[in-house]
Short mmCIF file of C-alpha atoms in Angstrom, two decimals:
data_model
loop_
_atom_site.label_atom_id
_atom_site.label_comp_id
_atom_site.label_asym_id
_atom_site.label_seq_id
_atom_site.Cartn_x
_atom_site.Cartn_y
_atom_site.Cartn_z
CA MET A 12 0.00 0.00 0.00
CA PRO A 13 1.39 3.50 -0.83
CA THR A 14 2.39 5.91 1.91
CA THR A 15 -0.41 7.56 3.84
CA HIS A 16 0.66 11.17 3.50
CA ALA A 17 0.38 13.17 0.31
CA PRO A 18 3.66 14.52 -1.03
CA ALA A 19 4.28 18.23 -0.58
CA THR A 20 4.26 18.88 -4.32
CA ASP A 21 3.70 22.08 -6.28
CA ARG A 22 1.10 21.35 -8.96
CA SER A 23 0.95 24.88 -10.33
CA GLY A 24 0.17 24.93 -14.04
CA LEU A 25 -1.46 21.49 -14.07
CA ARG A 26 -5.15 21.08 -14.84
CA LEU A 27 -7.48 18.23 -13.90
CA MET A 28 -11.08 17.75 -15.04
CA HIS A 29 -13.54 15.35 -13.40
CA VAL A 30 -16.74 14.60 -15.34
CA HIS A 31 -19.62 13.52 -13.10
CA ALA A 32 -23.29 12.75 -13.62
CA HIS A 33 -24.94 14.54 -10.66
CA PRO A 34 -24.16 17.03 -7.91
CA ASP A 35 -22.75 14.97 -4.99
CA ASP A 36 -20.85 12.55 -7.28
CA GLU A 37 -17.78 14.79 -7.10
CA SER A 38 -17.84 14.43 -3.30
CA SER A 39 -18.50 10.68 -3.15
CA LYS A 40 -15.93 9.68 -5.78
CA GLY A 41 -12.36 10.93 -5.68
CA ALA A 42 -13.03 13.93 -3.45
CA ALA A 43 -9.96 13.52 -1.23
CA SER A 44 -7.55 13.38 -4.17
CA THR A 45 -9.46 16.27 -5.74
CA ALA A 46 -8.97 18.39 -2.63
CA MET A 47 -5.31 17.35 -2.38
CA TYR A 48 -4.49 18.34 -5.95
CA ALA A 49 -6.33 21.64 -5.54
CA ALA A 50 -4.43 22.36 -2.30
CA GLN A 51 -1.15 21.61 -4.09
CA GLY A 52 -1.91 24.27 -6.69
CA ALA A 53 -3.52 22.33 -9.54
CA ASP A 54 -6.48 23.89 -11.30
CA VAL A 55 -9.32 21.41 -10.83
CA ARG A 56 -12.62 21.64 -12.67
CA VAL A 57 -15.67 19.45 -12.10
CA VAL A 58 -18.18 19.14 -14.91
CA THR A 59 -21.63 18.11 -13.65
CA CYS A 60 -23.74 16.65 -16.46
CA THR A 61 -27.16 17.10 -14.82
CA GLY A 62 -28.76 19.13 -12.07
CA GLY A 63 -29.76 16.08 -10.04
CA GLU A 64 -33.38 17.19 -10.29
CA ARG A 65 -34.80 13.68 -9.97
CA GLY A 66 -32.55 12.50 -7.17
CA SER A 67 -34.33 11.11 -4.13
CA ILE A 68 -34.01 12.89 -0.79
CA LEU A 69 -31.89 10.39 1.12
CA ASN A 70 -31.44 12.34 4.35
CA PRO A 71 -34.60 12.03 6.53
CA LYS A 72 -33.91 15.43 8.10
CA MET A 73 -34.20 17.07 4.67
CA ASP A 74 -37.31 15.19 3.54
CA ARG A 75 -39.61 18.17 3.84
CA PRO A 76 -42.21 19.60 1.40
CA GLU A 77 -40.41 22.91 0.92
CA ILE A 78 -37.16 21.13 0.05
CA LEU A 79 -38.85 18.86 -2.48
CA ALA A 80 -40.66 21.81 -4.04
CA ASN A 81 -37.35 23.61 -4.64
CA ILE A 82 -35.07 20.61 -5.18
CA THR A 83 -33.38 21.98 -8.30
CA GLU A 84 -32.22 25.16 -6.58
CA VAL A 85 -31.37 23.33 -3.35
CA ARG A 86 -29.11 20.91 -5.17
CA ARG A 87 -27.37 23.78 -7.01
CA GLN A 88 -26.69 25.47 -3.68
CA GLU A 89 -25.36 22.22 -2.24
CA MET A 90 -23.03 21.90 -5.20
CA GLU A 91 -21.76 25.44 -4.68
CA ARG A 92 -20.92 24.68 -1.04
CA ALA A 93 -19.16 21.43 -1.91
CA ARG A 94 -17.23 23.16 -4.68
CA ASP A 95 -15.97 25.79 -2.28
CA ILE A 96 -14.98 23.19 0.33
CA LEU A 97 -12.96 21.22 -2.23
CA GLY A 98 -11.31 24.35 -3.62
CA ILE A 99 -12.33 23.73 -7.21
CA SER A 100 -14.24 25.34 -10.05
CA GLN A 101 -17.32 23.75 -11.54
CA SER A 102 -19.39 23.84 -14.74
CA TRP A 103 -22.86 22.50 -15.46
CA LEU A 104 -23.22 20.60 -18.73
CA GLY A 105 -26.87 21.60 -18.63
CA PHE A 106 -28.85 18.37 -18.98
CA VAL A 107 -31.76 17.04 -16.91
CA ASP A 108 -31.41 14.14 -14.49
CA SER A 109 -32.83 10.87 -15.86
CA GLY A 110 -33.83 9.53 -12.45
CA TRP A 111 -33.46 5.96 -11.24
CA PRO A 112 -36.01 3.73 -13.00
CA GLU A 113 -37.74 1.34 -10.61
CA GLY A 114 -40.02 -1.58 -11.28
CA ASP A 115 -40.08 -4.84 -13.20
CA PRO A 116 -40.10 -4.18 -16.03
CA LYS A 117 -38.49 -0.79 -15.55
CA PRO A 118 -40.48 2.15 -16.94
CA PRO A 119 -39.18 4.17 -19.90
CA LEU A 120 -36.88 7.05 -19.11
CA PRO A 121 -38.40 10.55 -19.03
CA GLU A 122 -38.48 12.37 -22.34
CA GLY A 123 -35.62 14.85 -22.74
CA CYS A 124 -33.48 13.43 -19.93
CA PHE A 125 -29.69 13.19 -20.14
CA ALA A 126 -29.58 9.46 -20.89
CA LEU A 127 -31.76 10.01 -23.99
CA VAL A 128 -29.98 13.06 -25.38
CA PRO A 129 -28.18 12.27 -28.65
CA LEU A 130 -24.57 11.37 -27.91
CA GLU A 131 -23.20 13.93 -30.37
CA GLU A 132 -25.14 16.78 -28.72
CA ALA A 133 -23.83 16.01 -25.24
CA THR A 134 -20.33 15.30 -26.55
CA GLU A 135 -20.11 18.67 -28.27
CA ARG A 136 -20.98 20.48 -25.04
CA LEU A 137 -18.25 18.63 -23.16
CA VAL A 138 -15.74 19.14 -25.97
CA ARG A 139 -16.41 22.86 -25.70
CA LEU A 140 -15.63 22.80 -21.97
CA ILE A 141 -12.49 20.69 -22.48
CA ARG A 142 -11.18 23.06 -25.12
CA GLU A 143 -11.93 26.02 -22.89
CA PHE A 144 -10.34 24.59 -19.71
CA ARG A 145 -7.55 22.61 -21.46
CA PRO A 146 -7.11 19.84 -18.86
CA HIS A 147 -4.04 17.64 -18.86
CA VAL A 148 -5.99 14.84 -17.16
CA VAL A 149 -9.66 13.81 -17.38
CA THR A 150 -11.47 11.35 -15.09
CA THR A 151 -14.89 9.76 -15.43
CA TYR A 152 -16.72 6.48 -14.71
CA ASP A 153 -16.02 3.04 -16.13
CA GLU A 154 -18.32 1.48 -18.73
CA ARG A 155 -20.60 0.20 -15.96
CA GLY A 156 -21.01 3.74 -14.70
CA GLY A 157 -19.62 2.75 -11.31
CA TYR A 158 -23.17 1.52 -10.77
CA PRO A 159 -25.79 1.17 -13.51
CA HIS A 160 -27.58 4.49 -13.20
CA PRO A 161 -28.52 5.59 -16.74
CA ASP A 162 -26.88 9.00 -16.19
CA HIS A 163 -23.63 7.37 -15.06
CA ILE A 164 -23.55 5.16 -18.14
CA ARG A 165 -24.22 8.17 -20.35
CA CYS A 166 -21.59 10.20 -18.51
CA HIS A 167 -19.03 7.49 -19.33
CA GLU A 168 -20.03 7.44 -22.99
CA VAL A 169 -19.95 11.22 -23.34
CA SER A 170 -16.64 11.59 -21.50
CA VAL A 171 -14.85 8.97 -23.59
CA ALA A 172 -16.22 10.43 -26.82
CA ALA A 173 -15.26 13.99 -25.83
CA PHE A 174 -11.76 12.94 -24.73
CA GLU A 175 -11.21 11.49 -28.20
CA ALA A 176 -12.82 14.36 -30.10
CA ALA A 177 -11.43 17.39 -28.25
CA GLY A 178 -8.04 17.26 -29.99
CA ASP A 179 -9.42 16.62 -33.47
CA PRO A 180 -9.80 19.85 -35.48
CA GLU A 181 -12.31 18.15 -37.79
CA ARG A 182 -14.68 17.33 -34.91
CA PHE A 183 -16.92 20.13 -33.66
CA PRO A 184 -14.95 22.95 -35.36
CA GLY A 185 -17.23 25.55 -33.81
CA ALA A 186 -16.53 24.38 -30.24
CA GLY A 187 -13.18 26.11 -29.74
CA GLU A 188 -9.49 25.54 -30.45
CA PRO A 189 -8.61 21.82 -30.37
CA TRP A 190 -7.02 20.50 -27.18
CA GLN A 191 -5.98 16.93 -26.52
CA PRO A 192 -5.95 15.90 -22.85
CA LEU A 193 -3.00 13.65 -22.08
CA LYS A 194 -4.53 11.05 -19.76
CA LEU A 195 -7.96 9.51 -19.18
CA TYR A 196 -8.86 7.68 -15.97
CA TYR A 197 -11.85 5.78 -14.61
CA HIS A 198 -12.81 5.96 -10.94
CA HIS A 199 -12.52 2.67 -9.03
CA SER A 200 -12.79 3.76 -5.40
CA PHE A 201 -15.77 1.47 -4.73
CA ASN A 202 -13.83 -1.71 -5.28
CA ARG A 203 -14.44 -4.94 -3.41
CA PRO A 204 -10.92 -5.40 -1.94
CA ARG A 205 -11.19 -1.95 -0.34
CA MET A 206 -14.59 -2.65 1.16
CA GLN A 207 -13.45 -6.07 2.39
CA ALA A 208 -10.40 -4.53 4.06
CA LEU A 209 -12.50 -1.87 5.78
CA HIS A 210 -15.07 -4.47 6.82
CA ASP A 211 -12.38 -6.73 8.30
CA ALA A 212 -10.84 -3.81 10.19
CA MET A 213 -14.18 -2.89 11.72
CA LEU A 214 -14.68 -6.44 12.99
CA GLU A 215 -11.12 -6.51 14.36
CA HIS A 216 -11.99 -3.40 16.38
CA GLY A 217 -15.18 -5.00 17.67
CA LEU A 218 -17.38 -2.67 15.64
CA ASP A 219 -20.36 -3.34 13.40
CA SER A 220 -19.51 -3.10 9.72
CA PRO A 221 -21.88 -1.28 7.34
CA TRP A 222 -20.59 -3.53 4.54
CA GLU A 223 -21.51 -6.92 5.99
CA GLU A 224 -24.69 -7.54 4.01
CA ARG A 225 -23.39 -5.93 0.84
CA LEU A 226 -20.25 -8.07 0.81
CA LYS A 227 -22.34 -11.24 1.08
CA GLU A 228 -24.00 -10.33 -2.22
CA TRP A 229 -20.90 -8.84 -3.91
CA LYS A 230 -19.44 -11.51 -6.15
CA PRO A 231 -15.62 -11.31 -6.30
CA GLU A 232 -14.29 -10.23 -9.70
CA PRO A 233 -10.48 -10.45 -9.50
CA ASP A 234 -10.04 -9.49 -13.16
CA TRP A 235 -12.14 -6.36 -12.66
CA ASP A 236 -10.24 -5.33 -9.52
CA ALA A 237 -6.95 -5.90 -11.36
CA ARG A 238 -7.87 -3.03 -13.68
CA ILE A 239 -6.83 -0.56 -10.97
CA THR A 240 -3.53 0.98 -12.04
CA THR A 241 -3.27 4.08 -9.90
CA ARG A 242 -3.62 4.46 -6.13
CA VAL A 243 -3.35 8.08 -5.04
CA PRO A 244 -2.33 8.62 -1.38
CA CYS A 245 -4.68 11.30 -0.09
CA SER A 246 -5.83 10.30 3.40
CA ASP A 247 -4.80 13.69 4.82
CA TYR A 248 -7.80 15.02 2.89
CA PHE A 249 -10.43 12.52 4.02
CA GLY A 250 -11.77 15.17 6.37
CA VAL A 251 -12.23 17.62 3.49
CA ARG A 252 -13.95 14.86 1.54
CA ASP A 253 -16.36 14.30 4.43
CA GLN A 254 -17.19 17.99 4.69
CA ALA A 255 -17.88 18.14 0.97
CA LEU A 256 -20.16 15.11 1.30
CA LEU A 257 -22.07 16.75 4.15
CA ALA A 258 -22.65 19.82 1.98
CA HIS A 259 -24.98 17.64 -0.10
CA ALA A 260 -27.49 17.50 2.72
CA THR A 261 -30.39 16.19 0.63
CA GLN A 262 -28.34 13.20 -0.52
CA ILE A 263 -26.07 12.40 2.43
CA ASP A 264 -27.40 11.29 5.80
CA PRO A 265 -24.82 12.28 8.44
CA ASP A 266 -25.97 9.28 10.48
CA GLY A 267 -25.81 6.91 7.53
CA HIS A 268 -23.29 4.47 6.08
CA TRP A 269 -21.01 7.15 4.65
CA PHE A 270 -19.68 7.91 8.12
CA ALA A 271 -20.09 4.52 9.81
CA ILE A 272 -16.39 3.66 9.53
CA PRO A 273 -14.17 5.91 11.68
CA ARG A 274 -11.88 8.09 9.61
CA GLU A 275 -8.85 6.83 11.52
CA ILE A 276 -9.58 3.27 10.41
CA GLN A 277 -10.00 4.40 6.82
CA GLN A 278 -6.71 6.30 6.91
CA ASP A 279 -4.88 3.32 8.35
CA VAL A 280 -6.42 0.56 6.24
CA TRP A 281 -6.90 2.17 2.82
CA PRO A 282 -5.26 5.61 2.54
CA THR A 283 -5.72 5.93 -1.24
CA GLU A 284 -8.32 6.68 -3.87
CA ASP A 285 -8.09 4.30 -6.77
CA TYR A 286 -8.25 4.78 -10.53
CA GLU A 287 -7.72 2.98 -13.80
CA LEU A 288 -5.47 4.60 -16.41
CA VAL A 289 -7.31 4.02 -19.68
CA VAL A 290 -5.49 6.26 -22.17
CA SER A 291 -2.13 7.99 -21.85
CA HIS A 292 -0.38 10.11 -24.45
CA VAL A 293 2.68 10.46 -22.19
CA PRO A 294 5.05 7.82 -20.80
CA SER A 295 3.53 6.72 -17.51
CA PRO A 296 4.39 3.17 -16.40
CA THR A 297 1.89 1.53 -14.10
CA PRO A 298 1.29 1.01 -11.26
CA GLU A 299 1.20 4.73 -10.43
CA ASP A 300 0.48 6.83 -7.36
CA ASP A 301 -0.27 10.11 -9.14
CA LEU A 302 -2.81 11.14 -11.79
CA PHE A 303 -0.25 13.59 -13.14
CA ALA A 304 2.54 11.02 -13.48
CA GLY A 305 4.40 11.76 -16.71
CA VAL A 306 2.70 15.15 -17.13
CA THR A 307 4.49 18.50 -16.90
CA PRO A 308 2.83 21.95 -16.96
CA GLY A 309 4.18 22.60 -20.45
CA SER A 310 2.87 19.32 -21.85
#
């Protein structure tokens, strides 16, 4: 396992873009490494594909009529607070949340939602933001979406397409000067070995594990877990991550599973956030411990 403490590195001149489906995803996936890179001087931009308008209210204390009636504005305000806590900038891609379809069979997705928008339309919007921000590194979800929410799947598809198109002058010529990001990563923080290690540590401390039932149903996939190439030491920023999570008060229950494992156990057992390097246009042998490995500000 890599060292616990983040290196005291100057990241000035480096730019990192995370592409996420909903407000709160930037705080639940990769938030500690995000905060670390921002604190080290990197320019970090989160692109949020939807407004999270159809997200359920998952915190009982926020399940009130006036919150539900103004959920779009509430979620924008939550995103603004989380953005400020993480020390990043943020852009909205401008699409509408698809919601989580429930039932058997599942109902059709709502007309006009993000998951149904033509791929080229959404890709052009993201290409425009990439060419404007000029990131060296882009992160998004794997082809499963991290979990199979239709917006997460679409976010993956749009991000991969935009990463490929942004540097091509023949693609979307009206969307700005071409810019080719150097590296593309997928998030893999919710991997089974990590959850098993945290679960085992809780039991060793005589504590109840929030992952007990989930692990019983979670079929091991060693080949999938082996896709992780990059473990970024960032446990010094787990507290910032937690504050950013709490900013999303409609989505995060402070008494729920997010905070059931003491931070000290997390820092000791699994002090990294984990990624898969998918594309690299610079020499960057794996395994790595840095999303910017092989990248220089002038790249």
